[in-house]
Amino acid sequence: MYEQLLTEAQALQSQTVALRREIHREPELGLDLPKTRAKVLDGLSGLGLEINQSQATTGLVAILRGARPGPNILLRGDMDALPMSEDTGLPFASQTPGHMHACGHDAHTSMLASAAHLLSKHKEDIRGNVLFMFQPGEEGYGGAKIMLDEGLIEAGGKPDSVFALHVAPELPSGIIACRTGPILAAVDTVHGRIVGRGGHGSMPHNAADPVPVACEVVQAIQTLVTRQFSVFEPVVATVGRIQAGTTNNVIPETAELDITMRSLSEDTRERLASGVCNLIEQIPVAHGLQGEVKLKRGYPPTINHAAGAELVAKAAQGLLGTEGYRLMPNPDMASEDFSYLLQRYNGAFAFLGVAPPGTDGKAAPCHSNHMLVDEDAMPIGVAMHAAIVFSSLSGLT
């Protein structure tokens, strides 16, 4: 049966590629993706699926009812692009200046649409229902949480398990990778502002210089990470922007810092945020200055359930053999709003290798303006969606 799924996914390749390229040409950002949604709806037409559209976003959930009662399995594909210019030189490159599908969401969407076609052909073999979640706003807008909060996810029946597949240019093409437990990190950001007193660069004693204080804060953050957190509880705090002043002989009034924080559990997440905020507020006080902090919460850690990860491994090995599945030794420190679904439902998030031929492990990563997808890996993504469903709903072994 696994071999049949892969063969049928290969037969759908022309339409999978065509939809992916259509979406890639017209990338859209955030929660409002009317052109992308229209392409998806057109791609699902004729399948007889129940369509529930989000009222708060342009997301939708399409439902395939199996021939017999059983569990509900949700498969997620995100649809939004990034606010960046494309430099791939592809013949179907973005036609929208400043927008690019640089994270593979175009491939996720097209693979999920083709999986709907494949599974619809096997409706009589499915015990239960398949929910195809097409989601906008993954790139920082929390589209998954919005669709959850409005009740769209459970409108056609509460999911018993949820799964998502994300392309990975750094992995060999066609490889499936997954792990139990944390697979992606939580992300939070801090904007810090140190307020001093400006003056002449030749007379710092008559001013209150925020620049050396900002530098001290940067060093203290790194010490916080290495001295207050176990090496077996990894956290990352990166000062991505530090800005102050306008010229060499003027002491500025303020200095600003923007910091991204990554963590793999709610405990370390809270401790890291609290520690960084305390340093920004308290170190300036020791120098007679003032520290101001704004904390912005991002996505929680993406934590795979054991049963979900085991099902992914079973489906991948059945589809590709043992050499086609890779157990990830460590999480990645990027973040994902699929984490909100995994907080509520059993399931797993996994990766599909899409390294272009000849890149030898040096492919441009996601969020690069040169990021490419090996389209020959896409039938594996389509078949993988189907294999997860059949492994779960039909008792396939």
Coordinates of C-alpha atoms in Angstrom, one line a residue:
M1 CA 0.0 0.0 0.0
Y2 CA 2.8 2.4 0.8
E3 CA 4.4 1.8 -2.6
Q4 CA 1.0 2.5 -4.2
L5 CA 0.7 5.8 -2.4
L6 CA 4.1 6.9 -3.7
T7 CA 3.2 5.9 -7.2
E8 CA -0.1 7.8 -7.1
A9 CA 1.7 10.9 -5.6
Q10 CA 4.1 10.7 -8.5
A11 CA 1.2 10.7 -10.9
L12 CA -0.1 13.9 -9.3
Q13 CA 3.3 15.6 -9.7
S14 CA 2.4 17.9 -12.6
Q15 CA -0.5 19.4 -10.8
T16 CA 1.5 19.7 -7.5
V17 CA 4.2 21.6 -9.3
A18 CA 1.8 23.7 -11.2
L19 CA 0.0 24.9 -8.0
R20 CA 3.3 25.4 -6.2
R21 CA 4.5 27.7 -9.0
E22 CA 1.3 29.6 -9.3
I23 CA 1.4 30.4 -5.6
H24 CA 5.2 31.2 -5.8
R25 CA 4.6 33.8 -8.5
E26 CA 2.1 35.7 -6.4
P27 CA 3.2 35.6 -2.8
E28 CA 1.0 37.2 -0.2
L29 CA 1.8 38.2 3.4
G30 CA 0.1 37.8 6.8
L31 CA -3.5 36.8 7.4
D32 CA -5.1 38.1 4.2
L33 CA -4.2 35.9 1.3
P34 CA -7.2 36.1 -1.1
K35 CA -5.3 35.1 -4.3
T36 CA -3.7 32.1 -2.5
R37 CA -7.0 31.0 -1.0
A38 CA -8.6 31.2 -4.4
K39 CA -5.9 29.0 -5.9
V40 CA -6.3 26.5 -3.1
L41 CA -10.1 26.4 -3.5
D42 CA -9.7 25.9 -7.3
G43 CA -7.2 23.1 -6.6
L44 CA -9.7 21.3 -4.3
S45 CA -12.7 21.7 -6.6
G46 CA -14.5 18.6 -7.7
L47 CA -13.4 16.5 -4.7
G48 CA -16.7 16.9 -2.8
L49 CA -14.9 18.1 0.4
E50 CA -16.7 20.0 3.1
I51 CA -15.2 23.5 3.2
N52 CA -15.2 25.7 6.3
Q53 CA -13.7 29.1 5.8
S54 CA -12.2 31.3 8.5
Q55 CA -14.1 34.5 9.2
A56 CA -11.0 36.1 10.9
T57 CA -8.5 35.2 8.2
T58 CA -8.3 33.7 4.7
G59 CA -7.7 30.3 6.1
L60 CA -9.9 27.3 5.6
V61 CA -10.4 23.7 6.7
A62 CA -11.5 21.1 4.0
I63 CA -12.9 17.9 5.4
L64 CA -12.8 14.5 3.7
R65 CA -15.3 12.1 5.4
G66 CA -14.2 8.5 5.3
A67 CA -16.5 5.6 4.4
R68 CA -16.7 4.5 8.0
P69 CA -16.7 6.3 11.4
G70 CA -13.4 6.8 13.1
P71 CA -10.9 9.4 14.4
N72 CA -10.3 12.8 13.0
I73 CA -6.8 13.4 11.6
L74 CA -5.7 17.0 10.8
L75 CA -3.0 17.8 8.3
R76 CA -1.7 21.4 8.2
G77 CA -0.2 23.4 5.3
D78 CA 0.7 27.1 5.8
M79 CA 0.3 29.5 2.9
D80 CA 1.9 32.9 3.6
A81 CA 5.2 34.3 2.3
L82 CA 7.9 36.6 3.7
P83 CA 8.5 40.4 3.3
M84 CA 11.7 40.0 1.3
S85 CA 12.9 40.3 -2.3
E86 CA 13.6 37.1 -4.3
D87 CA 17.0 36.5 -6.0
T88 CA 16.6 33.0 -7.2
G89 CA 16.4 33.7 -10.9
L90 CA 13.6 31.1 -11.3
P91 CA 11.3 31.5 -14.3
F92 CA 8.4 31.5 -11.9
A93 CA 10.0 33.9 -9.4
S94 CA 7.9 36.3 -7.4
Q95 CA 6.1 39.0 -9.4
T96 CA 5.4 41.0 -6.3
P97 CA 8.2 43.3 -5.3
G98 CA 9.4 42.7 -1.7
H99 CA 7.5 39.5 -1.3
M100 CA 8.9 36.0 -1.6
H101 CA 8.0 32.4 -0.7
A102 CA 11.4 31.8 1.1
C103 CA 10.2 29.3 3.6
G104 CA 8.5 26.7 1.4
H105 CA 4.9 27.5 2.3
D106 CA 4.1 27.4 -1.4
A107 CA 5.3 23.7 -1.4
H108 CA 3.5 22.9 1.8
T109 CA 0.2 24.2 0.3
S110 CA 0.5 22.4 -3.0
M111 CA 1.6 19.1 -1.4
L112 CA -1.4 19.2 1.0
A113 CA -3.8 20.0 -1.9
S114 CA -2.5 17.0 -3.8
A115 CA -2.7 14.8 -0.7
A116 CA -6.4 15.8 -0.6
H117 CA -6.7 14.5 -4.2
L118 CA -4.8 11.3 -3.4
L119 CA -6.8 10.5 -0.3
S120 CA -10.1 11.3 -1.9
K121 CA -9.4 8.4 -4.3
H122 CA -9.2 6.1 -1.3
K123 CA -12.2 7.4 0.6
E124 CA -13.7 3.9 0.9
D125 CA -10.6 2.7 2.7
I126 CA -10.6 5.4 5.3
R127 CA -12.1 4.9 8.8
G128 CA -12.6 8.4 10.1
N129 CA -12.1 11.8 8.7
V130 CA -9.3 13.9 7.3
L131 CA -9.1 17.6 8.0
F132 CA -6.9 19.6 5.6
M133 CA -6.0 22.9 7.3
F134 CA -4.8 25.6 4.9
Q135 CA -3.4 28.3 7.2
P136 CA -2.3 31.9 6.7
G137 CA -0.2 34.0 8.9
E138 CA 2.4 31.5 10.2
E139 CA 5.2 34.1 9.7
G140 CA 4.7 36.0 12.9
Y141 CA 0.9 36.5 12.8
G142 CA -0.2 33.5 14.7
G143 CA -2.7 32.3 12.1
A144 CA -2.9 28.8 13.7
K145 CA -4.0 30.3 17.1
I146 CA -6.5 32.6 15.4
M147 CA -8.1 29.6 13.6
L148 CA -8.1 27.6 16.8
D149 CA -9.7 30.4 18.9
E150 CA -12.5 31.0 16.4
G151 CA -13.4 27.3 16.6
L152 CA -12.7 26.5 13.0
I153 CA -10.4 23.6 13.8
E154 CA -13.2 21.7 15.6
A155 CA -16.1 22.9 13.4
G156 CA -16.0 19.6 11.5
G157 CA -15.1 17.5 14.5
K158 CA -12.4 17.7 17.2
P159 CA -9.1 16.4 15.9
D160 CA -7.7 13.3 17.5
S161 CA -4.3 14.0 16.2
V162 CA -2.6 16.7 14.1
F163 CA 0.4 16.7 11.8
A164 CA 2.5 19.1 9.7
L165 CA 5.3 18.7 7.3
H166 CA 7.9 21.5 6.7
V167 CA 10.5 21.6 3.9
A168 CA 14.2 21.7 5.0
P169 CA 16.8 22.7 2.3
E170 CA 19.6 21.6 4.6
L171 CA 18.4 17.9 4.6
P172 CA 19.0 15.6 1.6
S173 CA 16.1 15.6 -0.8
G174 CA 13.3 13.1 0.1
I175 CA 14.4 12.4 3.7
I176 CA 11.8 12.7 6.5
A177 CA 13.2 13.9 9.8
C178 CA 11.4 14.0 13.2
R179 CA 11.9 13.5 16.9
T180 CA 9.9 13.1 20.1
G181 CA 9.7 16.1 22.5
P182 CA 10.8 19.6 21.6
I183 CA 11.5 19.9 17.8
L184 CA 11.4 23.7 17.6
A185 CA 11.9 26.5 20.1
A186 CA 9.7 29.1 21.7
V187 CA 10.5 32.7 20.5
D188 CA 10.1 35.9 22.4
T189 CA 11.5 39.4 21.7
V190 CA 12.6 42.2 23.9
H191 CA 13.0 45.8 23.0
G192 CA 15.3 47.6 25.5
R193 CA 15.8 51.4 25.7
I194 CA 18.5 52.9 27.9
V195 CA 17.8 56.5 28.7
G196 CA 20.7 58.8 29.7
R197 CA 21.6 62.4 29.2
G198 CA 23.2 63.7 26.0
G199 CA 26.2 65.9 25.8
H200 CA 29.5 66.7 24.1
G201 CA 31.8 63.8 23.3
S202 CA 34.7 65.6 24.8
M203 CA 33.0 66.0 28.2
P204 CA 31.4 62.7 29.1
H205 CA 31.4 63.7 32.8
N206 CA 28.8 66.3 32.1
A207 CA 26.5 63.7 30.4
A208 CA 25.1 60.3 31.2
D209 CA 26.3 58.1 28.4
P210 CA 23.9 55.2 27.6
V211 CA 26.4 53.6 25.1
P212 CA 28.8 51.8 27.5
V213 CA 25.8 50.8 29.7
A214 CA 24.2 49.2 26.6
C215 CA 27.4 47.3 26.0
E216 CA 27.4 46.2 29.6
V217 CA 23.9 44.9 29.2
V218 CA 24.9 42.9 26.1
Q219 CA 27.7 41.2 28.0
A220 CA 25.5 40.6 31.0
I221 CA 22.9 38.8 28.8
Q222 CA 25.5 36.4 27.5
T223 CA 26.7 35.7 31.1
L224 CA 23.1 35.1 32.1
V225 CA 22.8 32.5 29.4
T226 CA 26.0 30.6 30.4
R227 CA 25.8 31.0 34.1
Q228 CA 22.1 30.7 35.1
F229 CA 21.0 27.9 32.6
S230 CA 22.2 24.4 32.5
V231 CA 24.0 23.3 29.3
F232 CA 21.4 20.6 29.1
E233 CA 18.6 23.2 29.0
P234 CA 19.6 25.2 26.0
V235 CA 18.5 28.8 25.5
V236 CA 19.6 31.4 23.0
A237 CA 19.6 35.2 23.6
T238 CA 20.9 37.2 20.6
V239 CA 21.1 41.0 20.5
G240 CA 20.3 41.5 16.9
R241 CA 20.2 45.2 16.9
I242 CA 22.0 47.8 19.0
Q243 CA 21.7 51.4 18.0
A244 CA 22.7 54.8 19.5
G245 CA 24.0 58.2 18.4
T246 CA 24.4 60.1 15.2
T247 CA 28.0 61.1 15.0
N248 CA 31.4 60.6 16.8
N249 CA 31.5 63.7 19.1
V250 CA 28.0 63.6 20.5
I251 CA 26.9 61.5 23.4
P252 CA 23.4 60.4 22.6
E253 CA 20.4 60.6 24.9
T254 CA 19.4 57.0 24.4
A255 CA 20.6 53.5 23.2
E256 CA 18.3 50.8 22.0
L257 CA 18.6 47.0 21.9
D258 CA 16.5 44.4 20.1
I259 CA 16.9 40.8 21.4
T260 CA 15.5 37.5 20.2
M261 CA 15.2 34.8 22.9
R262 CA 14.8 31.1 22.1
S263 CA 14.0 28.3 24.6
L264 CA 12.7 24.7 24.6
S265 CA 10.4 24.6 27.6
E266 CA 8.0 27.0 29.3
D267 CA 10.2 27.0 32.5
T268 CA 13.3 28.2 30.7
R269 CA 11.2 30.5 28.6
E270 CA 9.9 32.4 31.6
R271 CA 13.3 32.5 33.4
L272 CA 15.1 33.8 30.3
A273 CA 12.5 36.5 29.7
S274 CA 12.6 37.6 33.3
G275 CA 16.4 37.6 33.5
V276 CA 16.9 39.6 30.3
C277 CA 14.3 42.2 31.3
N278 CA 15.8 42.5 34.8
L279 CA 19.2 43.2 33.3
I280 CA 17.9 45.9 31.0
E281 CA 16.0 47.6 33.8
Q282 CA 18.6 47.3 36.6
I283 CA 22.0 47.7 35.1
P284 CA 21.3 51.3 34.0
V285 CA 20.2 52.2 37.5
A286 CA 23.6 51.3 38.8
H287 CA 25.0 54.0 36.5
G288 CA 22.4 56.6 37.2
L289 CA 20.4 56.0 34.0
Q290 CA 17.0 54.5 33.3
G291 CA 16.2 51.2 31.6
E292 CA 12.9 50.6 29.7
V293 CA 11.7 47.3 28.5
K294 CA 9.0 46.0 26.2
L295 CA 8.5 42.2 26.1
K296 CA 6.7 40.7 23.1
R297 CA 5.6 37.1 23.4
G298 CA 6.0 34.9 20.4
Y299 CA 5.2 31.3 19.7
P300 CA 5.6 28.6 22.4
P301 CA 7.9 25.6 21.9
T302 CA 6.8 23.0 19.3
I303 CA 6.7 19.8 21.3
N304 CA 6.0 16.5 19.5
H305 CA 4.0 13.8 21.3
A306 CA 5.6 10.4 21.5
A307 CA 2.7 8.7 19.7
G308 CA 2.7 11.3 17.0
A309 CA 6.4 11.1 16.3
E310 CA 6.3 7.3 16.3
L311 CA 3.5 7.4 13.7
V312 CA 5.6 9.7 11.5
A313 CA 8.5 7.3 11.8
K314 CA 6.3 4.3 11.0
A315 CA 4.8 6.0 7.9
A316 CA 8.2 7.3 6.7
Q317 CA 9.9 4.0 7.0
G318 CA 7.0 2.2 5.4
L319 CA 7.1 4.6 2.5
L320 CA 10.8 5.1 2.1
G321 CA 12.6 2.3 4.0
T322 CA 14.7 2.8 7.0
E323 CA 17.2 4.9 5.1
G324 CA 14.5 7.4 4.2
Y325 CA 13.8 8.4 7.9
R326 CA 16.1 10.3 10.1
L327 CA 15.7 10.6 13.8
M328 CA 16.8 14.2 14.8
P329 CA 19.3 14.2 17.7
N330 CA 18.5 17.8 18.6
P331 CA 15.7 20.3 18.1
D332 CA 16.1 23.4 15.8
M333 CA 15.9 26.8 17.5
A334 CA 13.5 28.3 14.9
S335 CA 9.8 28.6 15.9
E336 CA 6.4 27.6 14.5
D337 CA 2.8 28.4 15.3
F338 CA 1.9 24.8 14.8
S339 CA 3.0 24.7 18.4
Y340 CA -0.4 26.0 19.4
L341 CA -2.1 22.9 17.9
L342 CA 0.3 20.5 19.6
Q343 CA -0.4 22.2 22.9
R344 CA -4.0 21.0 22.5
Y345 CA -3.9 17.9 20.4
N346 CA -1.7 14.8 20.1
G347 CA 0.5 14.8 17.0
A348 CA 3.8 15.7 15.5
F349 CA 5.7 18.2 13.3
A350 CA 8.2 16.8 10.8
F351 CA 10.6 17.9 8.1
L352 CA 11.0 16.9 4.5
G353 CA 14.4 17.3 2.9
V354 CA 14.4 19.4 -0.3
A355 CA 18.1 20.1 -0.9
P356 CA 18.5 20.9 -4.6
P357 CA 20.8 18.6 -6.5
G358 CA 24.5 19.4 -6.3
T359 CA 24.3 21.6 -3.2
D360 CA 26.2 19.1 -1.1
G361 CA 24.8 20.3 2.2
K362 CA 25.3 24.0 1.4
A363 CA 21.9 24.8 0.1
A364 CA 20.5 28.3 0.9
P365 CA 18.3 27.9 4.0
C366 CA 14.8 28.9 4.7
H367 CA 14.4 32.7 4.9
S368 CA 17.2 33.2 2.4
N369 CA 16.5 35.3 -0.8
H370 CA 18.2 32.4 -2.7
M371 CA 16.2 29.6 -1.1
L372 CA 15.2 26.8 -3.5
V373 CA 13.1 23.7 -3.3
D374 CA 13.9 20.4 -5.1
E375 CA 10.5 19.8 -6.6
D376 CA 11.3 16.1 -7.1
A377 CA 10.9 15.7 -3.4
M378 CA 7.3 16.9 -3.4
P379 CA 5.7 13.5 -4.3
I380 CA 7.3 12.2 -1.1
G381 CA 5.6 15.0 0.9
V382 CA 2.2 14.2 -0.8
A383 CA 2.6 10.5 -0.1
M384 CA 3.8 11.1 3.4
H385 CA 0.6 13.0 4.2
A386 CA -1.4 10.1 2.9
A387 CA 0.8 7.5 4.7
I388 CA 0.2 9.2 8.0
V389 CA -3.5 9.1 7.5
F390 CA -3.5 5.5 6.4
S391 CA -1.2 4.5 9.2
S392 CA -3.5 6.1 11.7
L393 CA -7.0 5.5 10.2
S394 CA -6.8 2.2 8.4
G395 CA -4.6 0.1 10.6
L396 CA -2.1 -0.1 7.8
T397 CA 1.1 -1.9 8.8

